[in-house]
mmCIF file of C-alpha atoms and ligand atoms in Angstrom:
data_model
loop_
_atom_site.group_PDB
_atom_site.id
_atom_site.type_symbol
_atom_site.label_atom_id
_atom_site.label_comp_id
_atom_site.label_asym_id
_atom_site.label_seq_id
_atom_site.Cartn_x
_atom_site.Cartn_y
_atom_site.Cartn_z
ATOM 1 C CA UNK A 95 8.662 -4.871 18.801
ATOM 2 C CA UNK A 96 10.108 -8.375 19.122
ATOM 3 C CA UNK A 97 9.703 -10.358 22.421
ATOM 4 C CA UNK A 98 12.312 -12.644 22.837
ATOM 5 C CA UNK A 99 11.066 -15.689 25.192
ATOM 6 C CA UNK A 100 13.247 -18.020 26.214
ATOM 7 C CA UNK A 101 12.437 -21.539 26.744
ATOM 8 C CA UNK A 102 14.242 -24.615 28.099
ATOM 9 C CA UNK A 103 13.515 -27.112 26.044
ATOM 10 C CA UNK A 104 11.709 -27.853 22.499
ATOM 11 C CA UNK A 105 9.224 -29.162 24.354
ATOM 12 C CA UNK A 106 8.483 -25.616 25.583
ATOM 13 C CA UNK A 107 9.572 -23.922 22.565
ATOM 14 C CA UNK A 108 6.802 -26.161 20.847
ATOM 15 C CA UNK A 109 3.722 -26.018 24.116
ATOM 16 C CA UNK A 110 4.198 -22.087 23.858
ATOM 17 C CA UNK A 111 4.403 -21.583 20.191
ATOM 18 C CA UNK A 112 0.564 -24.050 20.081
ATOM 19 C CA UNK A 113 -0.155 -20.636 22.745
ATOM 20 C CA UNK A 114 0.361 -18.974 19.873
ATOM 21 C CA UNK A 115 -1.915 -20.638 17.433
ATOM 22 C CA UNK A 116 -4.692 -21.767 20.266
ATOM 23 C CA UNK A 117 -5.711 -18.172 21.790
ATOM 24 C CA UNK A 118 -5.394 -17.344 17.123
ATOM 25 C CA UNK A 119 -8.609 -19.587 16.655
ATOM 26 C CA UNK A 120 -9.915 -18.179 19.587
ATOM 27 C CA UNK A 121 -10.032 -15.078 18.527
ATOM 28 C CA UNK A 122 -10.644 -15.756 14.268
ATOM 29 C CA UNK A 123 -11.600 -19.523 13.540
ATOM 30 C CA UNK A 124 -10.642 -18.303 10.528
ATOM 31 C CA UNK A 125 -7.698 -17.866 10.558
ATOM 32 C CA UNK A 126 -4.900 -17.588 7.493
ATOM 33 C CA UNK A 127 -1.148 -18.902 8.735
ATOM 34 C CA UNK A 128 2.133 -19.238 7.347
ATOM 35 C CA UNK A 129 3.384 -22.190 8.444
ATOM 36 C CA UNK A 130 7.503 -23.684 7.891
ATOM 37 C CA UNK A 131 9.491 -26.596 7.431
ATOM 38 C CA UNK A 132 12.216 -28.033 8.981
ATOM 39 C CA UNK A 133 12.641 -30.002 12.486
ATOM 40 C CA UNK A 134 12.677 -27.363 14.644
ATOM 41 C CA UNK A 135 8.587 -26.524 14.043
ATOM 42 C CA UNK A 136 7.631 -29.720 14.806
ATOM 43 C CA UNK A 137 7.462 -30.661 18.468
ATOM 44 C CA UNK A 138 4.202 -27.172 17.772
ATOM 45 C CA UNK A 139 3.304 -29.846 15.511
ATOM 46 C CA UNK A 140 2.950 -32.594 17.454
ATOM 47 C CA UNK A 141 1.214 -29.261 20.148
ATOM 48 C CA UNK A 142 -1.182 -28.608 18.045
ATOM 49 C CA UNK A 143 -1.646 -32.436 17.186
ATOM 50 C CA UNK A 144 -2.555 -33.058 21.116
ATOM 51 C CA UNK A 145 -4.393 -30.104 21.211
ATOM 52 C CA UNK A 146 -6.556 -31.495 18.695
ATOM 53 C CA UNK A 147 -7.134 -34.748 19.647
ATOM 54 C CA UNK A 148 -7.517 -33.086 23.506
ATOM 55 C CA UNK A 149 -10.854 -31.037 22.066
ATOM 56 C CA UNK A 150 -9.034 -28.412 22.502
ATOM 57 C CA UNK A 151 -8.648 -26.706 18.824
ATOM 58 C CA UNK A 152 -10.543 -26.296 15.522
ATOM 59 C CA UNK A 153 -9.458 -26.135 12.124
ATOM 60 C CA UNK A 154 -12.108 -27.087 10.071
ATOM 61 C CA UNK A 155 -12.202 -23.303 9.334
ATOM 62 C CA UNK A 156 -8.820 -21.918 8.598
ATOM 63 C CA UNK A 157 -6.038 -21.226 5.727
ATOM 64 C CA UNK A 158 -2.794 -22.223 5.176
ATOM 65 C CA UNK A 159 0.241 -21.878 3.165
ATOM 66 C CA UNK A 160 3.923 -22.545 3.140
ATOM 67 C CA UNK A 161 7.429 -20.827 3.327
ATOM 68 C CA UNK A 162 8.667 -23.150 -0.013
ATOM 69 C CA UNK A 163 9.741 -25.868 -1.606
ATOM 70 C CA UNK A 164 11.741 -28.155 -3.708
ATOM 71 C CA UNK A 165 11.816 -27.238 -7.703
ATOM 72 C CA UNK A 166 11.867 -31.153 -8.465
ATOM 73 C CA UNK A 167 10.370 -33.296 -6.460
ATOM 74 C CA UNK A 168 7.079 -34.539 -6.360
ATOM 75 C CA UNK A 169 4.344 -34.372 -3.520
ATOM 76 C CA UNK A 170 4.994 -37.912 -2.805
ATOM 77 C CA UNK A 171 8.700 -37.915 -2.229
ATOM 78 C CA UNK A 172 8.825 -37.757 1.173
ATOM 79 C CA UNK A 173 11.193 -35.344 0.403
ATOM 80 C CA UNK A 174 8.410 -32.304 -0.406
ATOM 81 C CA UNK A 175 7.332 -30.045 2.311
ATOM 82 C CA UNK A 176 3.943 -30.859 0.709
ATOM 83 C CA UNK A 177 4.821 -33.846 1.636
ATOM 84 C CA UNK A 178 6.342 -32.616 5.960
ATOM 85 C CA UNK A 179 2.778 -30.674 6.532
ATOM 86 C CA UNK A 180 0.600 -33.752 4.949
ATOM 87 C CA UNK A 181 2.799 -35.828 7.258
ATOM 88 C CA UNK A 182 2.971 -34.509 10.125
ATOM 89 C CA UNK A 183 1.022 -31.347 10.705
ATOM 90 C CA UNK A 184 -2.424 -31.423 8.299
ATOM 91 C CA UNK A 185 -2.826 -35.203 8.595
ATOM 92 C CA UNK A 186 -3.352 -35.135 12.219
ATOM 93 C CA UNK A 187 -5.757 -31.578 12.389
ATOM 94 C CA UNK A 188 -9.515 -31.165 11.124
ATOM 95 C CA UNK A 189 -7.847 -29.154 8.333
ATOM 96 C CA UNK A 190 -9.164 -29.045 4.704
ATOM 97 C CA UNK A 191 -6.025 -29.833 2.260
ATOM 98 C CA UNK A 192 -7.908 -28.146 -0.696
ATOM 99 C CA UNK A 193 -7.433 -24.631 1.984
ATOM 100 C CA UNK A 194 -3.678 -26.010 1.758
ATOM 101 C CA UNK A 195 -1.262 -24.786 -0.112
ATOM 102 C CA UNK A 196 2.267 -24.591 -0.815
ATOM 103 C CA UNK A 197 4.026 -22.600 -4.453
ATOM 104 C CA UNK A 198 4.151 -25.979 -7.108
ATOM 105 C CA UNK A 199 7.715 -28.330 -6.845
ATOM 106 C CA UNK A 200 6.612 -30.449 -10.463
ATOM 107 C CA UNK A 201 5.914 -27.488 -12.373
ATOM 108 C CA UNK A 202 8.492 -27.133 -15.358
ATOM 109 C CA UNK A 203 8.866 -23.827 -15.624
ATOM 110 C CA UNK A 204 9.331 -22.063 -12.167
ATOM 111 C CA UNK A 205 9.495 -18.955 -12.231
ATOM 112 C CA UNK A 206 5.947 -18.990 -13.426
ATOM 113 C CA UNK A 207 4.895 -21.127 -10.847
ATOM 114 C CA UNK A 208 5.913 -18.895 -8.183
ATOM 115 C CA UNK A 209 4.414 -15.691 -10.113
ATOM 116 C CA UNK A 210 1.411 -17.657 -9.705
ATOM 117 C CA UNK A 211 2.158 -18.459 -5.685
ATOM 118 C CA UNK A 212 2.655 -14.322 -5.293
ATOM 119 C CA UNK A 213 -0.317 -14.063 -6.811
ATOM 120 C CA UNK A 214 -2.410 -16.981 -4.204
ATOM 121 C CA UNK A 215 -0.574 -15.465 -1.629
ATOM 122 C CA UNK A 216 -1.606 -11.997 -2.524
ATOM 123 C CA UNK A 217 -5.594 -13.832 -2.675
ATOM 124 C CA UNK A 218 -5.821 -15.027 0.667
ATOM 125 C CA UNK A 219 -4.300 -11.619 1.840
ATOM 126 C CA UNK A 220 -2.815 -11.099 4.704
ATOM 127 C CA UNK A 221 -1.038 -14.025 7.147
ATOM 128 C CA UNK A 222 -2.290 -14.040 11.070
ATOM 129 C CA UNK A 223 0.564 -15.772 11.703
ATOM 130 C CA UNK A 224 3.759 -15.742 9.832
ATOM 131 C CA UNK A 225 6.029 -19.100 11.448
ATOM 132 C CA UNK A 226 9.427 -19.012 10.581
ATOM 133 C CA UNK A 227 12.400 -20.635 11.933
ATOM 134 C CA UNK A 228 16.234 -19.693 10.669
ATOM 135 C CA UNK A 229 18.929 -21.267 8.963
ATOM 136 C CA UNK A 230 22.081 -21.991 9.717
ATOM 137 C CA UNK A 231 23.683 -19.225 7.999
ATOM 138 C CA UNK A 232 20.447 -16.798 8.252
ATOM 139 C CA UNK A 233 17.947 -18.130 5.349
ATOM 140 C CA UNK A 234 13.907 -17.902 6.067
ATOM 141 C CA UNK A 235 12.615 -19.814 3.955
ATOM 142 C CA UNK A 236 15.191 -20.001 1.322
ATOM 143 C CA UNK A 237 16.047 -16.725 1.263
ATOM 144 C CA UNK A 238 19.759 -17.391 1.852
ATOM 145 C CA UNK A 239 22.568 -14.964 2.309
ATOM 146 C CA UNK A 240 23.035 -11.931 -0.459
ATOM 147 C CA UNK A 241 23.769 -9.008 -1.798
ATOM 148 C CA UNK A 242 19.710 -8.417 -2.086
ATOM 149 C CA UNK A 243 16.976 -10.019 -1.284
ATOM 150 C CA UNK A 244 13.763 -10.808 -3.037
ATOM 151 C CA UNK A 245 10.585 -9.180 -1.477
ATOM 152 C CA UNK A 246 8.436 -11.756 -4.113
ATOM 153 C CA UNK A 247 8.483 -15.870 -4.076
ATOM 154 C CA UNK A 248 11.312 -16.646 -6.677
ATOM 155 C CA UNK A 249 13.086 -19.972 -7.784
ATOM 156 C CA UNK A 250 16.821 -19.909 -6.189
ATOM 157 C CA UNK A 251 19.393 -21.890 -6.637
ATOM 158 C CA UNK A 252 20.359 -22.780 -3.676
ATOM 159 C CA UNK A 253 23.934 -22.303 -0.975
ATOM 160 C CA UNK A 254 26.317 -25.207 -0.208
ATOM 161 C CA UNK A 255 25.348 -24.808 3.624
ATOM 162 C CA UNK A 256 21.386 -25.013 3.167
ATOM 163 C CA UNK A 257 22.381 -28.394 0.960
ATOM 164 C CA UNK A 258 25.100 -29.466 2.613
ATOM 165 C CA UNK A 259 22.264 -28.706 5.965
ATOM 166 C CA UNK A 260 19.763 -30.537 4.236
ATOM 167 C CA UNK A 261 21.561 -33.209 3.250
ATOM 168 C CA UNK A 262 20.529 -34.812 6.725
ATOM 169 C CA UNK A 263 17.031 -36.171 5.839
ATOM 170 C CA UNK A 264 18.560 -37.502 2.437
ATOM 171 C CA UNK A 265 20.686 -41.049 1.410
ATOM 172 C CA UNK A 266 23.205 -38.016 -0.145
ATOM 173 C CA UNK A 267 23.630 -34.649 -0.761
ATOM 174 C CA UNK A 268 23.741 -35.397 -4.515
ATOM 175 C CA UNK A 269 19.701 -36.287 -4.068
ATOM 176 C CA UNK A 270 19.895 -32.493 -1.732
ATOM 177 C CA UNK A 271 17.125 -30.227 -5.196
ATOM 178 C CA UNK A 272 19.389 -27.849 -5.720
ATOM 179 C CA UNK A 273 17.218 -24.866 -6.201
ATOM 180 C CA UNK A 274 13.689 -24.740 -3.988
ATOM 181 C CA UNK A 275 10.586 -21.659 -4.234
ATOM 182 C CA UNK A 276 10.297 -19.511 -1.760
ATOM 183 C CA UNK A 277 8.071 -16.505 -0.268
ATOM 184 C CA UNK A 278 9.769 -13.750 -0.553
ATOM 185 C CA UNK A 279 10.670 -11.012 1.337
ATOM 186 C CA UNK A 280 7.516 -8.859 1.023
ATOM 187 C CA UNK A 281 4.987 -11.717 1.497
ATOM 188 C CA UNK A 282 6.875 -13.024 4.707
ATOM 189 C CA UNK A 283 6.033 -9.460 5.941
ATOM 190 C CA UNK A 284 2.752 -9.428 5.297
ATOM 191 C CA UNK A 285 1.180 -11.724 8.326
ATOM 192 C CA UNK A 286 0.366 -9.677 11.827
ATOM 193 C CA UNK A 287 2.391 -11.383 14.120
ATOM 194 C CA UNK A 288 5.730 -12.573 12.897
ATOM 195 C CA UNK A 289 6.830 -16.171 15.487
ATOM 196 C CA UNK A 290 10.508 -17.424 15.044
ATOM 197 C CA UNK A 291 11.770 -20.822 15.815
ATOM 198 C CA UNK A 292 15.116 -21.398 17.167
ATOM 199 C CA UNK A 293 16.016 -24.634 19.078
ATOM 200 C CA UNK A 294 19.682 -26.489 19.488
ATOM 201 C CA UNK A 295 22.972 -24.870 20.806
ATOM 202 C CA UNK A 296 24.511 -24.204 17.073
ATOM 203 C CA UNK A 297 21.923 -21.887 16.379
ATOM 204 C CA UNK A 298 21.814 -19.635 19.443
ATOM 205 C CA UNK A 299 24.669 -17.060 18.160
ATOM 206 C CA UNK A 300 22.839 -16.959 14.605
ATOM 207 C CA UNK A 301 20.382 -16.387 16.146
ATOM 208 C CA UNK A 302 20.991 -13.588 18.113
ATOM 209 C CA UNK A 303 23.407 -11.677 15.666
ATOM 210 C CA UNK A 304 19.745 -11.390 13.518
ATOM 211 C CA UNK A 305 17.623 -10.117 16.740
ATOM 212 C CA UNK A 306 20.256 -7.913 18.161
ATOM 213 C CA UNK A 307 23.163 -7.521 15.084
ATOM 214 C CA UNK A 308 22.777 -5.197 12.227
ATOM 215 C CA UNK A 309 20.114 -5.666 9.448
ATOM 216 C CA UNK A 310 21.737 -6.861 6.627
ATOM 217 C CA UNK A 311 20.650 -9.428 3.695
ATOM 218 C CA UNK A 312 23.633 -11.584 4.278
ATOM 219 C CA UNK A 313 22.002 -12.892 7.061
ATOM 220 C CA UNK A 314 17.958 -13.005 6.514
ATOM 221 C CA UNK A 315 16.385 -13.190 9.829
ATOM 222 C CA UNK A 316 17.956 -9.749 10.105
ATOM 223 C CA UNK A 317 15.121 -7.969 8.945
ATOM 224 C CA UNK A 318 12.626 -8.999 10.883
ATOM 225 C CA UNK A 319 13.611 -6.541 13.399
ATOM 226 C CA UNK A 320 12.333 -4.240 10.696
ATOM 227 C CA UNK A 321 8.730 -6.218 11.613
ATOM 228 C CA UNK A 322 6.111 -4.754 13.880
ATOM 229 C CA UNK A 323 5.383 -7.517 15.518
ATOM 230 C CA UNK A 324 8.051 -10.504 16.708
ATOM 231 C CA UNK A 325 8.083 -13.085 19.000
ATOM 232 C CA UNK A 326 11.875 -14.526 19.170
ATOM 233 C CA UNK A 327 10.714 -18.625 20.871
ATOM 234 C CA UNK A 328 14.098 -19.537 22.136
ATOM 235 C CA UNK A 329 15.975 -22.946 23.092
ATOM 236 C CA UNK A 330 18.901 -22.446 22.207
ATOM 237 C CA UNK A 331 19.944 -23.027 25.500
ATOM 238 C CA UNK A 332 20.913 -26.233 25.948
ATOM 239 C CA UNK A 333 20.018 -29.268 22.776
ATOM 240 C CA UNK A 334 16.998 -30.964 25.292
HETATM 241 C C1 GLP B 1225 15.037 -25.101 5.337
HETATM 242 C C2 GLP B 1225 13.719 -24.000 5.452
HETATM 243 C C3 GLP B 1225 13.413 -22.894 6.609
HETATM 244 C C4 GLP B 1225 14.367 -22.940 7.743
HETATM 245 C C5 GLP B 1225 16.003 -23.961 7.909
HETATM 246 C C6 GLP B 1225 16.249 -24.915 9.458
HETATM 247 O O1 GLP B 1225 16.195 -25.017 4.997
HETATM 248 N N1 GLP B 1225 13.604 -23.869 4.117
HETATM 249 O O2 GLP B 1225 12.691 -23.434 6.646
HETATM 250 O O3 GLP B 1225 13.881 -23.121 8.677
HETATM 251 O O4 GLP B 1225 16.040 -25.260 6.509
HETATM 252 O O5 GLP B 1225 16.120 -26.956 9.586
HETATM 253 P P1 GLP B 1225 15.881 -26.853 10.487
HETATM 254 O O6 GLP B 1225 14.975 -26.504 11.829
HETATM 255 O O7 GLP B 1225 15.538 -28.906 10.153
HETATM 256 O O8 GLP B 1225 17.377 -27.233 11.190
#
């Protein structure tokens, strides 16, 4: 079942999403979360940090994995997703750093690093909440539109449109890594709940195609229609 919750601002999207984490942690303090990067989840991370500061939420028993990581960026690079997570969430709550896992973007053999990450995901078990954003082209994690998708973590060559879209975080388009490692579709599906956040009018159409259009590998986000428990928090009605 897919629940589509429309909200009127990014802030409300963050507050609504944070409510799912608060309830989940009350029911199960040692929850396992899969987090996402990008600008979309930032209001959620701000809200989780605020809830923690107010003593309303406790991450001491939580474990986390992340959807993806660029190939070739050291963890000290501010564009690496490890750096992003440390800065925007992990350093702001009482999560133990050793309980947080991302693919190893610095590994000399990305294929091997992906296999290791898949083994880690398998060992940690089913995620309680899988957080997702959506790319302009419908990608989730870095599962790009293609003739076929991958079940497990793999090293992907990014599409030109993704490199262009993500270049806004880098000094130039040439600095954007051409490859990334991403959780595969089976791994994204291995969660009790998929929580998809989407904001900004520019993503209104791709989101609606994903949740009401045909299920197709050309829009990887559309596959979430096959998951039994999806909540979409939609702030695409305006740019607030
Ligand atoms: C990146 C990430 C995705 C994210 C997407 C959208 O490519 N790999 O997980 O959903 O960007 O980013 P934003 O939220 O900044 O639009």
